[in-house]
Coordinates of N, CA, C and O in Angstrom, one line a residue:
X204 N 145.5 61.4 178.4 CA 144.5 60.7 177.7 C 143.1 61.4 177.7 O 142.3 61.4 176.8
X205 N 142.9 62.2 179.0 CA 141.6 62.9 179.1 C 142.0 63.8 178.3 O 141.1 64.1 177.5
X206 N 143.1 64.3 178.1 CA 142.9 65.7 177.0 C 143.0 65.4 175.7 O 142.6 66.2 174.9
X207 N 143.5 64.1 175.3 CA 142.9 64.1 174.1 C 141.7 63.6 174.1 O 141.4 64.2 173.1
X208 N 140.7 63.0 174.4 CA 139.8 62.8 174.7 C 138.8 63.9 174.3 O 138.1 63.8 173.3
X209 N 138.7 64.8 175.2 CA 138.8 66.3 175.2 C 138.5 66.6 173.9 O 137.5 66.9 173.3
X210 N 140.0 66.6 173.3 CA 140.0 67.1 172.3 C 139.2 66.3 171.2 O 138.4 66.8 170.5
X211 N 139.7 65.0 171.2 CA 138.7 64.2 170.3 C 136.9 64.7 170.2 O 136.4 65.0 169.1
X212 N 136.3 64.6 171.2 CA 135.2 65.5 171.8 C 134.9 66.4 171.2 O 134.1 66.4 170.2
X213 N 135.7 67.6 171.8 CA 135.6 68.9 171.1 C 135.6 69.0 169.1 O 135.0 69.7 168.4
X214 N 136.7 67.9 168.7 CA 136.7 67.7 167.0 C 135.1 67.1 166.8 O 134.7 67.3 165.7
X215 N 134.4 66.6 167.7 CA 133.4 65.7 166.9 C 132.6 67.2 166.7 O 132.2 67.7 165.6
X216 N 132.4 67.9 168.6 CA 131.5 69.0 168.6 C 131.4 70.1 167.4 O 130.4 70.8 167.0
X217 N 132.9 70.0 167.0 CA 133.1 71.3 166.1 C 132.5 70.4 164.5 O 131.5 70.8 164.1
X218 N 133.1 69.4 163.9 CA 132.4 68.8 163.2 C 130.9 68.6 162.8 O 130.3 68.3 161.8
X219 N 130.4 68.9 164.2 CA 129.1 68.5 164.1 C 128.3 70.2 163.8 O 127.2 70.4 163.3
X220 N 129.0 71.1 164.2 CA 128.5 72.0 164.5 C 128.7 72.9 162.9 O 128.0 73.8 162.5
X221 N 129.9 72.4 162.3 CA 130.0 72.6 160.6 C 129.1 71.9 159.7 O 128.6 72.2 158.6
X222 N 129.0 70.4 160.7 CA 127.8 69.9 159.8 C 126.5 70.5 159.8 O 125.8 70.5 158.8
X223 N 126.2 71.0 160.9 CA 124.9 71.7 161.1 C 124.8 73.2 160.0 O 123.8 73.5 159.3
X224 N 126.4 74.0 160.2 CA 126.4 75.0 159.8 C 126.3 74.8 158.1 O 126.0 75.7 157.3
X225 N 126.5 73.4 157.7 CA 126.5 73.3 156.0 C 125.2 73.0 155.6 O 124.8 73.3 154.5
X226 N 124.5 72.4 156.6 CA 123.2 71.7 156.4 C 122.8 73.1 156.4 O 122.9 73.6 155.3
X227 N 122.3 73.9 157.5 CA 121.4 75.0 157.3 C 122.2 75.9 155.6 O 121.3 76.1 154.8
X228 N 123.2 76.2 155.3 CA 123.7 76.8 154.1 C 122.6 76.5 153.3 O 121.7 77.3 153.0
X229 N 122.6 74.7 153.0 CA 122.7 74.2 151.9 C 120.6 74.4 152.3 O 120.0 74.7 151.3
X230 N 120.0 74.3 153.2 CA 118.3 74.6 153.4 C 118.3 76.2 152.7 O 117.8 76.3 151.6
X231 N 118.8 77.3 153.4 CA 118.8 78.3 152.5 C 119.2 78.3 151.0 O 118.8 79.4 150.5
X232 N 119.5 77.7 150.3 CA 120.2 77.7 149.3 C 118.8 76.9 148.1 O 118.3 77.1 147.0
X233 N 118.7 76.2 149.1 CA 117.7 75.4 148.4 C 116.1 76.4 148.7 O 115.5 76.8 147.8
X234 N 115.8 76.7 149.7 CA 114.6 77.8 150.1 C 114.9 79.2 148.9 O 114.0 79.8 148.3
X235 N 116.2 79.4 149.0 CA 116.3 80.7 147.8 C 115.9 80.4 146.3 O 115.3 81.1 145.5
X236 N 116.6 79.1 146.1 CA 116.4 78.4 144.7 C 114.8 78.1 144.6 O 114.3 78.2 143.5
X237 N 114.1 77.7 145.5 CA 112.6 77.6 145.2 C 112.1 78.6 145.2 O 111.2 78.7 144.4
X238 N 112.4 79.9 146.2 CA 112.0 81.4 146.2 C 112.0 81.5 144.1 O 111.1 81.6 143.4
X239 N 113.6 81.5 143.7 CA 113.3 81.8 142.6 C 112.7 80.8 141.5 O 112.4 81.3 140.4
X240 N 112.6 79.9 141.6 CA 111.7 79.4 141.0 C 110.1 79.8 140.9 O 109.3 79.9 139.9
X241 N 110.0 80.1 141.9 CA 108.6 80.9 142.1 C 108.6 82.1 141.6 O 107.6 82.8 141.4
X242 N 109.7 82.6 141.5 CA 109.4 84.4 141.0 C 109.8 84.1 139.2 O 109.6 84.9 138.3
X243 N 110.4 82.9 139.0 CA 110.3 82.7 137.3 C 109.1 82.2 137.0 O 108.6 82.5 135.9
X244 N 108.3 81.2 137.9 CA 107.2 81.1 137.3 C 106.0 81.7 137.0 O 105.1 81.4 136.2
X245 N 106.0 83.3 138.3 CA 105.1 84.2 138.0 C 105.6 84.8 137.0 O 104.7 85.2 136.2
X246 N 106.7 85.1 136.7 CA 107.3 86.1 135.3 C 106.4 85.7 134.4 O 105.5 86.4 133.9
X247 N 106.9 83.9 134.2 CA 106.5 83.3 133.1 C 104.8 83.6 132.9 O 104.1 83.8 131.9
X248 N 104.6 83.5 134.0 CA 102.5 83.4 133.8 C 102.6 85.0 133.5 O 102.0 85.3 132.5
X249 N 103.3 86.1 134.1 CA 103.1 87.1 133.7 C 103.3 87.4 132.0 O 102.6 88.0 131.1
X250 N 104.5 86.9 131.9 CA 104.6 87.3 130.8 C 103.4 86.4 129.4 O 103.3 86.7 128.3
X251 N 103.0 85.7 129.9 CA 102.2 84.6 129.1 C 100.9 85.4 128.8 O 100.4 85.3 127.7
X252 N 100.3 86.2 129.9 CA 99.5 87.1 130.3 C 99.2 88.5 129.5 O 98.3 89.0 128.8
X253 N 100.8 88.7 129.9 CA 100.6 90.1 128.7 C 100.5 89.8 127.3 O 99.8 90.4 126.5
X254 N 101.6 88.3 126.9 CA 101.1 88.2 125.6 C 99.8 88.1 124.8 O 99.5 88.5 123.7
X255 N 98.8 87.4 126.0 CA 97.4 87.3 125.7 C 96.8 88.6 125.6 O 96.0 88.7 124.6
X256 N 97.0 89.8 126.5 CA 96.1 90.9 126.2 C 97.0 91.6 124.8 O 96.3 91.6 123.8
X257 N 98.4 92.1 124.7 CA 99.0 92.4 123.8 C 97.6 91.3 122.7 O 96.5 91.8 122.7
X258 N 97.8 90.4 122.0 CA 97.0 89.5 121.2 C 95.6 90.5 121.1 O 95.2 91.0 120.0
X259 N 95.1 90.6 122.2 CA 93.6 90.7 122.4 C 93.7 92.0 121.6 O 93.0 92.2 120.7
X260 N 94.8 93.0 122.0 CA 95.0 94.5 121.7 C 95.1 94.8 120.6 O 94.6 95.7 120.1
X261 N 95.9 93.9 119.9 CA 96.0 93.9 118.6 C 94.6 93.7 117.7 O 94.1 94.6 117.0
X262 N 94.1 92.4 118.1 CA 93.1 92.2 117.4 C 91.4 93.4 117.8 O 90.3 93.2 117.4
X263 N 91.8 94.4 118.5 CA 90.6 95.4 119.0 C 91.5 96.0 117.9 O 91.0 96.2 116.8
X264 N 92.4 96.2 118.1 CA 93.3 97.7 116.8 C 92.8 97.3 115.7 O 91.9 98.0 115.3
X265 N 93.2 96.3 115.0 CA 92.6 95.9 113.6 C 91.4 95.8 113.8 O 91.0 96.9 113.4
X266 N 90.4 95.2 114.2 CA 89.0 95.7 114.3 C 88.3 96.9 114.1 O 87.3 97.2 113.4
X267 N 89.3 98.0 115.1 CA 89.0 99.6 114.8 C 89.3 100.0 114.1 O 88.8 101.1 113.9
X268 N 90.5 99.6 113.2 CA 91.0 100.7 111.9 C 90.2 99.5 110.5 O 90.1 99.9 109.4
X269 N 89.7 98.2 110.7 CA 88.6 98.3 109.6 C 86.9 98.5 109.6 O 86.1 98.2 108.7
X270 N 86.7 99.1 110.9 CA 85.7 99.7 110.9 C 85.8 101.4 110.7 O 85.1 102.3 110.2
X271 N 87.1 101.5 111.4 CA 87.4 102.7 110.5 C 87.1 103.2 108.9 O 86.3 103.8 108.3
X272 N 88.1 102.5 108.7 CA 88.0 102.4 107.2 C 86.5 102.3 106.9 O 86.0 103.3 106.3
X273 N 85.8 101.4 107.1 CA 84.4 101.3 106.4 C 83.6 102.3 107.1 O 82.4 102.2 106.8
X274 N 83.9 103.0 107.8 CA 83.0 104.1 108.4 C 83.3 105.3 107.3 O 82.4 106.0 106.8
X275 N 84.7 105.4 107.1 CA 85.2 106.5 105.9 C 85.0 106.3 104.6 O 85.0 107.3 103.7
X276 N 84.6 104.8 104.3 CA 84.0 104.6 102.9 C 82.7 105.3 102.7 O 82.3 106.0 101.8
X277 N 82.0 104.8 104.0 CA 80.2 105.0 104.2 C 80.4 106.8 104.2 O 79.8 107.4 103.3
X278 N 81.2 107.5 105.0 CA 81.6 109.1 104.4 C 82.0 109.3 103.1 O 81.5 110.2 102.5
X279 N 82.7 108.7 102.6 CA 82.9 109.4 101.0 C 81.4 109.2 99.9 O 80.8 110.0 99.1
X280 N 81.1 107.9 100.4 CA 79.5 107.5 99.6 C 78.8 108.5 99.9 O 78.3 109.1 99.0
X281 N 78.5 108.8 101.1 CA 77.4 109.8 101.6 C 77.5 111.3 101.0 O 76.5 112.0 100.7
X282 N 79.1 111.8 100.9 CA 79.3 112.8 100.6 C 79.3 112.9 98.7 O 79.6 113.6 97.8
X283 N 79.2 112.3 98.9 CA 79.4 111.8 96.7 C 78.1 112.0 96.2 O 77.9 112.6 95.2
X284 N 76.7 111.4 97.3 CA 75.4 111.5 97.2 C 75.3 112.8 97.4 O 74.9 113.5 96.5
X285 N 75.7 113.4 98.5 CA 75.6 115.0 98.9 C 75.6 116.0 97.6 O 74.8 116.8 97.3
X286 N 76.6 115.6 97.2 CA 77.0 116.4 96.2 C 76.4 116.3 95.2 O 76.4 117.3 94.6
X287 N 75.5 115.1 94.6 CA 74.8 114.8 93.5 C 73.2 115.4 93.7 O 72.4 115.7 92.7
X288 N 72.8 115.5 95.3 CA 71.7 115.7 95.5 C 71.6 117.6 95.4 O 70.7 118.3 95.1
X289 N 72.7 117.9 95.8 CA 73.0 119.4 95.9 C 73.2 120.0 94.2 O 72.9 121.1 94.0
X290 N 73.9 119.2 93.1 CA 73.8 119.6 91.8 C 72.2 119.5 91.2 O 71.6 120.2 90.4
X291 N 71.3 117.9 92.1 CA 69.8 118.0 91.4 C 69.1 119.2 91.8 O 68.5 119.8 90.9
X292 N 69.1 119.6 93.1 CA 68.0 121.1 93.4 C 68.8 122.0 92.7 O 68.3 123.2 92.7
X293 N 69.6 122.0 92.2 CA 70.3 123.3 91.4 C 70.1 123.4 90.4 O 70.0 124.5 89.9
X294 N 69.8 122.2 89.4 CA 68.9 122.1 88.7 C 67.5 122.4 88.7 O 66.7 123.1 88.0
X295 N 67.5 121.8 89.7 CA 65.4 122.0 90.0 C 65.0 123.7 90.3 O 64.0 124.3 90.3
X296 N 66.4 124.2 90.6 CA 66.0 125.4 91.0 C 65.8 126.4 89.9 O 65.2 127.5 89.9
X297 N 66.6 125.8 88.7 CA 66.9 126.4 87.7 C 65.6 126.5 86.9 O 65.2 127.6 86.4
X298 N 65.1 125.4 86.9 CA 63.8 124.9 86.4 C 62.4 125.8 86.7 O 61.6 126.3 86.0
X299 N 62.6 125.7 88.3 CA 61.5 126.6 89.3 C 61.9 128.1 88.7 O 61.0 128.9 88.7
X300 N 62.6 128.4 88.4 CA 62.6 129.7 88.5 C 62.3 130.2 87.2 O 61.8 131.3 86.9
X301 N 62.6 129.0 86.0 CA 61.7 128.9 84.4 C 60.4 129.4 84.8 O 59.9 130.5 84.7
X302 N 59.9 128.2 85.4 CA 58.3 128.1 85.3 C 58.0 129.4 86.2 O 57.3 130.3 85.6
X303 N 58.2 129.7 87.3 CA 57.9 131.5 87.7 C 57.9 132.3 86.9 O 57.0 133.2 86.9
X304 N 58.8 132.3 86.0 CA 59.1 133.5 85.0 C 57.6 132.8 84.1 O 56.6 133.5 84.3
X305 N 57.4 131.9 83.5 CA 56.5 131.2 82.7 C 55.4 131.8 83.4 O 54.7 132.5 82.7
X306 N 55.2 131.6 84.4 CA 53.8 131.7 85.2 C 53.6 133.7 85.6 O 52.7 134.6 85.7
X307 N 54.9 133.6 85.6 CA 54.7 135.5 85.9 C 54.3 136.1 84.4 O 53.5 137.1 84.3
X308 N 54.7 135.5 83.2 CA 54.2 136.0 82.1 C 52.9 135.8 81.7 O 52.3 136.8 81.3
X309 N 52.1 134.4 81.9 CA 51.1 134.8 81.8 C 50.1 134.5 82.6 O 49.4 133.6 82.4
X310 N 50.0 135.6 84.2 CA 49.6 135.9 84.7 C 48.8 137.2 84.8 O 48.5 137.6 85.9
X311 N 48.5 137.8 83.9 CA 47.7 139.1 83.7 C 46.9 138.5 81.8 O 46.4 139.2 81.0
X312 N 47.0 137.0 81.8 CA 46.3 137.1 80.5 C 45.0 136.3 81.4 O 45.4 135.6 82.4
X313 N 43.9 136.2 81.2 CA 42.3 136.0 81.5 C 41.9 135.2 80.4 O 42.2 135.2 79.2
X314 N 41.0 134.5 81.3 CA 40.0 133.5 79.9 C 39.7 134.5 79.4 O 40.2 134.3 78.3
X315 N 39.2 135.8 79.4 CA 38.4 136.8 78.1 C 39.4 136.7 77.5 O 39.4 136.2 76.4
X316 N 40.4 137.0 78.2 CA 41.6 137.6 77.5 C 42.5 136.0 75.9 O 43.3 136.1 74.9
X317 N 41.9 135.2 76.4 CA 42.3 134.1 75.9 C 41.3 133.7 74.8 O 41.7 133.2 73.8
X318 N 39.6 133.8 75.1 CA 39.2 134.1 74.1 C 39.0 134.7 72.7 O 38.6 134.2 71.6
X319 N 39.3 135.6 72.9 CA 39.3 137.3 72.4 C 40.8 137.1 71.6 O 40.7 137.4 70.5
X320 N 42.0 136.6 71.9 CA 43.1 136.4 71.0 C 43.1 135.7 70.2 O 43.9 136.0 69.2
X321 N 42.3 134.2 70.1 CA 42.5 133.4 69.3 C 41.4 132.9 68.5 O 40.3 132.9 69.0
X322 N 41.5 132.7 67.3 CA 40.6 132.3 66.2 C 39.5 131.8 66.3 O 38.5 132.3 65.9
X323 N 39.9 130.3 67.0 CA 39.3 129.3 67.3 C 38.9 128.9 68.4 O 39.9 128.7 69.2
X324 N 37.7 128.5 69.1 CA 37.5 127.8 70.1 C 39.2 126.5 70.6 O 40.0 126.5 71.5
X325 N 39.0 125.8 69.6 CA 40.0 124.8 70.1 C 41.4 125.8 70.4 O 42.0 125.4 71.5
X326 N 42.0 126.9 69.9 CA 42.9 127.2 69.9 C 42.9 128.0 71.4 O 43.8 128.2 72.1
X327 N 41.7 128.4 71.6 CA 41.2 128.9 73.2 C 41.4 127.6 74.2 O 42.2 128.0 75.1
X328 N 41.1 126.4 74.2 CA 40.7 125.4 74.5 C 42.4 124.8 74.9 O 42.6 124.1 75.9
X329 N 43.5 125.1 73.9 CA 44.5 124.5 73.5 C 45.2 125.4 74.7 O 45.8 124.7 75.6
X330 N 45.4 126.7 74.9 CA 45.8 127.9 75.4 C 45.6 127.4 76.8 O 46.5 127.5 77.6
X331 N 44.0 127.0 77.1 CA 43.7 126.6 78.4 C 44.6 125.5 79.5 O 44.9 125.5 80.6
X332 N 44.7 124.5 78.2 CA 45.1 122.8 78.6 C 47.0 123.3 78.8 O 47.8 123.0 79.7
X333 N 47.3 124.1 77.9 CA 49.0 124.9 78.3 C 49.1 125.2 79.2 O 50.0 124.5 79.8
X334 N 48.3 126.3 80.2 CA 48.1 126.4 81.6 C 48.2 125.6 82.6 O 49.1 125.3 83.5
X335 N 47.1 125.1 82.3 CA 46.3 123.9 83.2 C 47.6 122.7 83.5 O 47.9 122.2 84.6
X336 N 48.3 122.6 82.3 CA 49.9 121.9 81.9 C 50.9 122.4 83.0 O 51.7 121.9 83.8
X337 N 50.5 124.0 82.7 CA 52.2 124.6 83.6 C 52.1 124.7 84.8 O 53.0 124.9 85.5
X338 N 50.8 124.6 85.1 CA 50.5 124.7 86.7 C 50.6 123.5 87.4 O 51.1 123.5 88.6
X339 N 50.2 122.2 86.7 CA 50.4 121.1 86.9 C 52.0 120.6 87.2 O 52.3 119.6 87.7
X340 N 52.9 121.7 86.6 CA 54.3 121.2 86.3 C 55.1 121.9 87.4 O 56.3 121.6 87.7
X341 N 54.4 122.9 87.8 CA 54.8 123.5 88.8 C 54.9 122.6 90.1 O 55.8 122.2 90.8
X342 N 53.9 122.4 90.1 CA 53.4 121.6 91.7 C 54.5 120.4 91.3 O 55.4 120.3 92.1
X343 N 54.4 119.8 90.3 CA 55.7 118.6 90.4 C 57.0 118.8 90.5 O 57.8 117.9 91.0
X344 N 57.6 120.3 89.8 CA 58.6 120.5 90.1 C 58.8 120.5 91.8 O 59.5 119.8 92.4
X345 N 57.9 121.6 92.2 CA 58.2 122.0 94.0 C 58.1 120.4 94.4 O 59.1 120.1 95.0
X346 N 57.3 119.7 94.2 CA 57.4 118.3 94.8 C 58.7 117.5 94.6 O 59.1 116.7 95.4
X347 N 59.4 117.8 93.4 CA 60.4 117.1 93.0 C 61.2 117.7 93.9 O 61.9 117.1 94.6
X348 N 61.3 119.5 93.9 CA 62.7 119.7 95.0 C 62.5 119.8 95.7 O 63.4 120.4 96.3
X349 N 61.3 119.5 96.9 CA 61.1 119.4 98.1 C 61.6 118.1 98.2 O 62.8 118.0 98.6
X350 N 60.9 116.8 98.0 CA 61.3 115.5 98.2 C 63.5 115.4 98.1 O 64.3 114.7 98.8
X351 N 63.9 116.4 96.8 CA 65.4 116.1 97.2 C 66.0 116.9 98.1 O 67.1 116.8 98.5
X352 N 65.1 117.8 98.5 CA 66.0 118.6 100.1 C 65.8 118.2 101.1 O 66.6 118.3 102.0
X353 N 64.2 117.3 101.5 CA 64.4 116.4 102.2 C 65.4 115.4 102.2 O 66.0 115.3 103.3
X354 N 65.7 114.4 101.1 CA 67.0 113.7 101.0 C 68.3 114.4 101.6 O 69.0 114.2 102.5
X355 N 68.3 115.1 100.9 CA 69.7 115.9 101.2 C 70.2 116.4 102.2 O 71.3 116.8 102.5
X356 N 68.8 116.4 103.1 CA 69.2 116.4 104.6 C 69.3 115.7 105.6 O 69.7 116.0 106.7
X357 N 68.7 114.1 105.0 CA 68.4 113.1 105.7 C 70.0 112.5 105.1 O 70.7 111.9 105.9
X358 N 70.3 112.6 104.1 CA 71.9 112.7 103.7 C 72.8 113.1 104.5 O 73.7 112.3 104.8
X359 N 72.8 114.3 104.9 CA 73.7 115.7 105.8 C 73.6 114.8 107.1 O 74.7 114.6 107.7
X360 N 72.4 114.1 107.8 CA 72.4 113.8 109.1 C 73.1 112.3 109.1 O 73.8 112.0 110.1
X361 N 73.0 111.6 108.1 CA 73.7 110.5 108.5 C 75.1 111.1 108.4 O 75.9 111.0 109.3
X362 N 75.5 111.7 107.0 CA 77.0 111.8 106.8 C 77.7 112.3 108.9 O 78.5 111.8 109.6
X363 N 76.8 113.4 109.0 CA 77.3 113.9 110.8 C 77.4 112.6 111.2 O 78.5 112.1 111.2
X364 N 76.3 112.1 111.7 CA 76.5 110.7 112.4 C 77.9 110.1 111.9 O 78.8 110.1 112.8
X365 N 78.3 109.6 110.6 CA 79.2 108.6 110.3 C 80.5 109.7 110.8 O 81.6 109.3 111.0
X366 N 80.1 110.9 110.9 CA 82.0 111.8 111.2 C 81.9 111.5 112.6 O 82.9 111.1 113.2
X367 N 80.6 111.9 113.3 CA 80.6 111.6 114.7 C 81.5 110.3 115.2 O 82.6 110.4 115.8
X368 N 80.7 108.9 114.8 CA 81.2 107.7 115.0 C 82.5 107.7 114.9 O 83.3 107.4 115.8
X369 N 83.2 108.1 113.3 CA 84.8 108.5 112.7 C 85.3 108.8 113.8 O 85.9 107.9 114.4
X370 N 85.0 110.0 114.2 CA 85.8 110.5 115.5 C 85.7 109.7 116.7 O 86.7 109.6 117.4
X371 N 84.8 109.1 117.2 CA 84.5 108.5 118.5 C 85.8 107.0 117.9 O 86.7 106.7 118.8
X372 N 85.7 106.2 116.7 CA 86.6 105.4 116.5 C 88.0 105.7 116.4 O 88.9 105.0 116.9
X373 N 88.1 107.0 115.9 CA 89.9 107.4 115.9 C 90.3 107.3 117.3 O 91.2 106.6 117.7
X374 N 89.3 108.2 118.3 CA 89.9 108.1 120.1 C 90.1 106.8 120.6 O 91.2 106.7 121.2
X375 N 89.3 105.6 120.5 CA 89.5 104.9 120.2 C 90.6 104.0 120.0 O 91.2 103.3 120.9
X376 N 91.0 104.2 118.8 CA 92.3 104.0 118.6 C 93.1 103.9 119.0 O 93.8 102.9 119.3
X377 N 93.2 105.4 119.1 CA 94.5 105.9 120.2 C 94.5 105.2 121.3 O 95.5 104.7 121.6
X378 N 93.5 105.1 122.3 CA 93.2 104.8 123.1 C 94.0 103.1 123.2 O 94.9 102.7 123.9
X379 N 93.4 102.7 122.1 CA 94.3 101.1 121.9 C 95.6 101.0 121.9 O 96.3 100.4 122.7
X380 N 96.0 102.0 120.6 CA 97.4 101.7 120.7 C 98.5 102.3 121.5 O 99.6 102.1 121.2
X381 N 97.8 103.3 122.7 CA 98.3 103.9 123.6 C 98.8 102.1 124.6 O 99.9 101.7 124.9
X382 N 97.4 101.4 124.9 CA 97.6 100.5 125.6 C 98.5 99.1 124.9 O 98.8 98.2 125.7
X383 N 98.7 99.1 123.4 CA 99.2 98.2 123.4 C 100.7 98.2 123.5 O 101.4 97.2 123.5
X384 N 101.3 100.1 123.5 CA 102.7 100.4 123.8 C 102.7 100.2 124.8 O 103.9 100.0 125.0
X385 N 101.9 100.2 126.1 CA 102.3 99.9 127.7 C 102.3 99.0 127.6 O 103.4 98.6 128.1
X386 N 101.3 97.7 127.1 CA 101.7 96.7 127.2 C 102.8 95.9 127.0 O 103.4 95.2 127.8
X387 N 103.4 96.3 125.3 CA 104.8 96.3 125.3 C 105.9 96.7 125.9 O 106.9 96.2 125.5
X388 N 106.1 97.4 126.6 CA 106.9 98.1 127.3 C 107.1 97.1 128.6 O 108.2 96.8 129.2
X389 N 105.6 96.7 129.0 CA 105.9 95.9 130.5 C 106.3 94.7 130.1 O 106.7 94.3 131.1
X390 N 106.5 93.9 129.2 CA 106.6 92.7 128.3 C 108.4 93.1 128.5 O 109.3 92.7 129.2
X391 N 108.3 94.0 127.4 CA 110.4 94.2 127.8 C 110.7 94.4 128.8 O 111.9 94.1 129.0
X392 N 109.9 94.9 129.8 CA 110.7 95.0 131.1 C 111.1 93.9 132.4 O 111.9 93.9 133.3
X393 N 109.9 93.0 131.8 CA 109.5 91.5 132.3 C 110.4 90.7 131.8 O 110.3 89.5 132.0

């Protein structure tokens, strides 16, 4: 009777000691299952995360290629002007070099000399006011192509500026859509 007893005993000990051994199983099991729960719900915030900067990245990309763009509009305008201002002194130059020739011819004629050729006082008088005209026309031309070489350089410096900017936006760019392929990349890997 003592050995079954014993034995009875020893069945509860070992029972109890399975129970213990299922209970702790089933604490791990449940400790692992909350472990991953916790590593799905940082995924999740992670991945929720990247979507927001991915978003953000996107919307700097589009930002930069339509200020791009309107930075390259403001260069074609500028250069269209360039070009219009560079055909006007070529004109004016053409002009200037009239009235030189005009002014080189009569530059060895003299009031005597203007007297003495023509009939009439008024026709002296008329000869005079022609001068007095081309000299007058001179100073407006040089003023006319000075004022567009000034433009045309104050033209030149913005057009530099807007390539400058151009370029500083393309790096830019790159720069963006460098980061918005990492971004994606950690998004798939996530």
């Amino acid at each position: 009777a003592l050995a079954k007893q014993n034995a009875s005993a020893q069945a509860l000990i070992d029972n109890q000691n399975e129970k213990n051994r299922l209970d702790s199983l089933a604490a791990d099991v449940i400790n692992k299952y909350q472990a991953l729960k916790e590593v799905q719900h940082t995924l999740s915030d992670e991945l929720s995360s990247l979507d927001d900067e991915i978003a953000t990245t996107t919307k700097t990309i589009n930002s930069v290629l339509q200020e791009s763009t309107d930075t390259q509009n403001a260069i074609d305008q500028i250069n269209n002007k360039v070009l219009l201002k560079q055909q006007e002194i070529s004109e004016q130059k053409k002009a200037v070099s009239a009235y030189v020739q005009a002014v080189y011819s009569q530059k060895d004629v003299s009031v005597l000399d203007l007297l003495l050729s023509n009939q009439t006082f008024a026709d002296t008088l008329s000869d005079i006011d022609n001068v007095q005209s081309l000299e007058s026309t001179g100073q407006v031309l040089f003023a006319s192509m000075n004022a567009a070489s000034a433009e045309l350089k104050s033209q030149q410096d913005i057009f530099q500026t807007k390539q400058t900017r151009l370029a500083r936006l393309l790096v830019e760019l790159k720069k963006q859509q460098d980061t918005l392929e990492e971004q994606q990349q950690n998004k798939r890997f996530l």
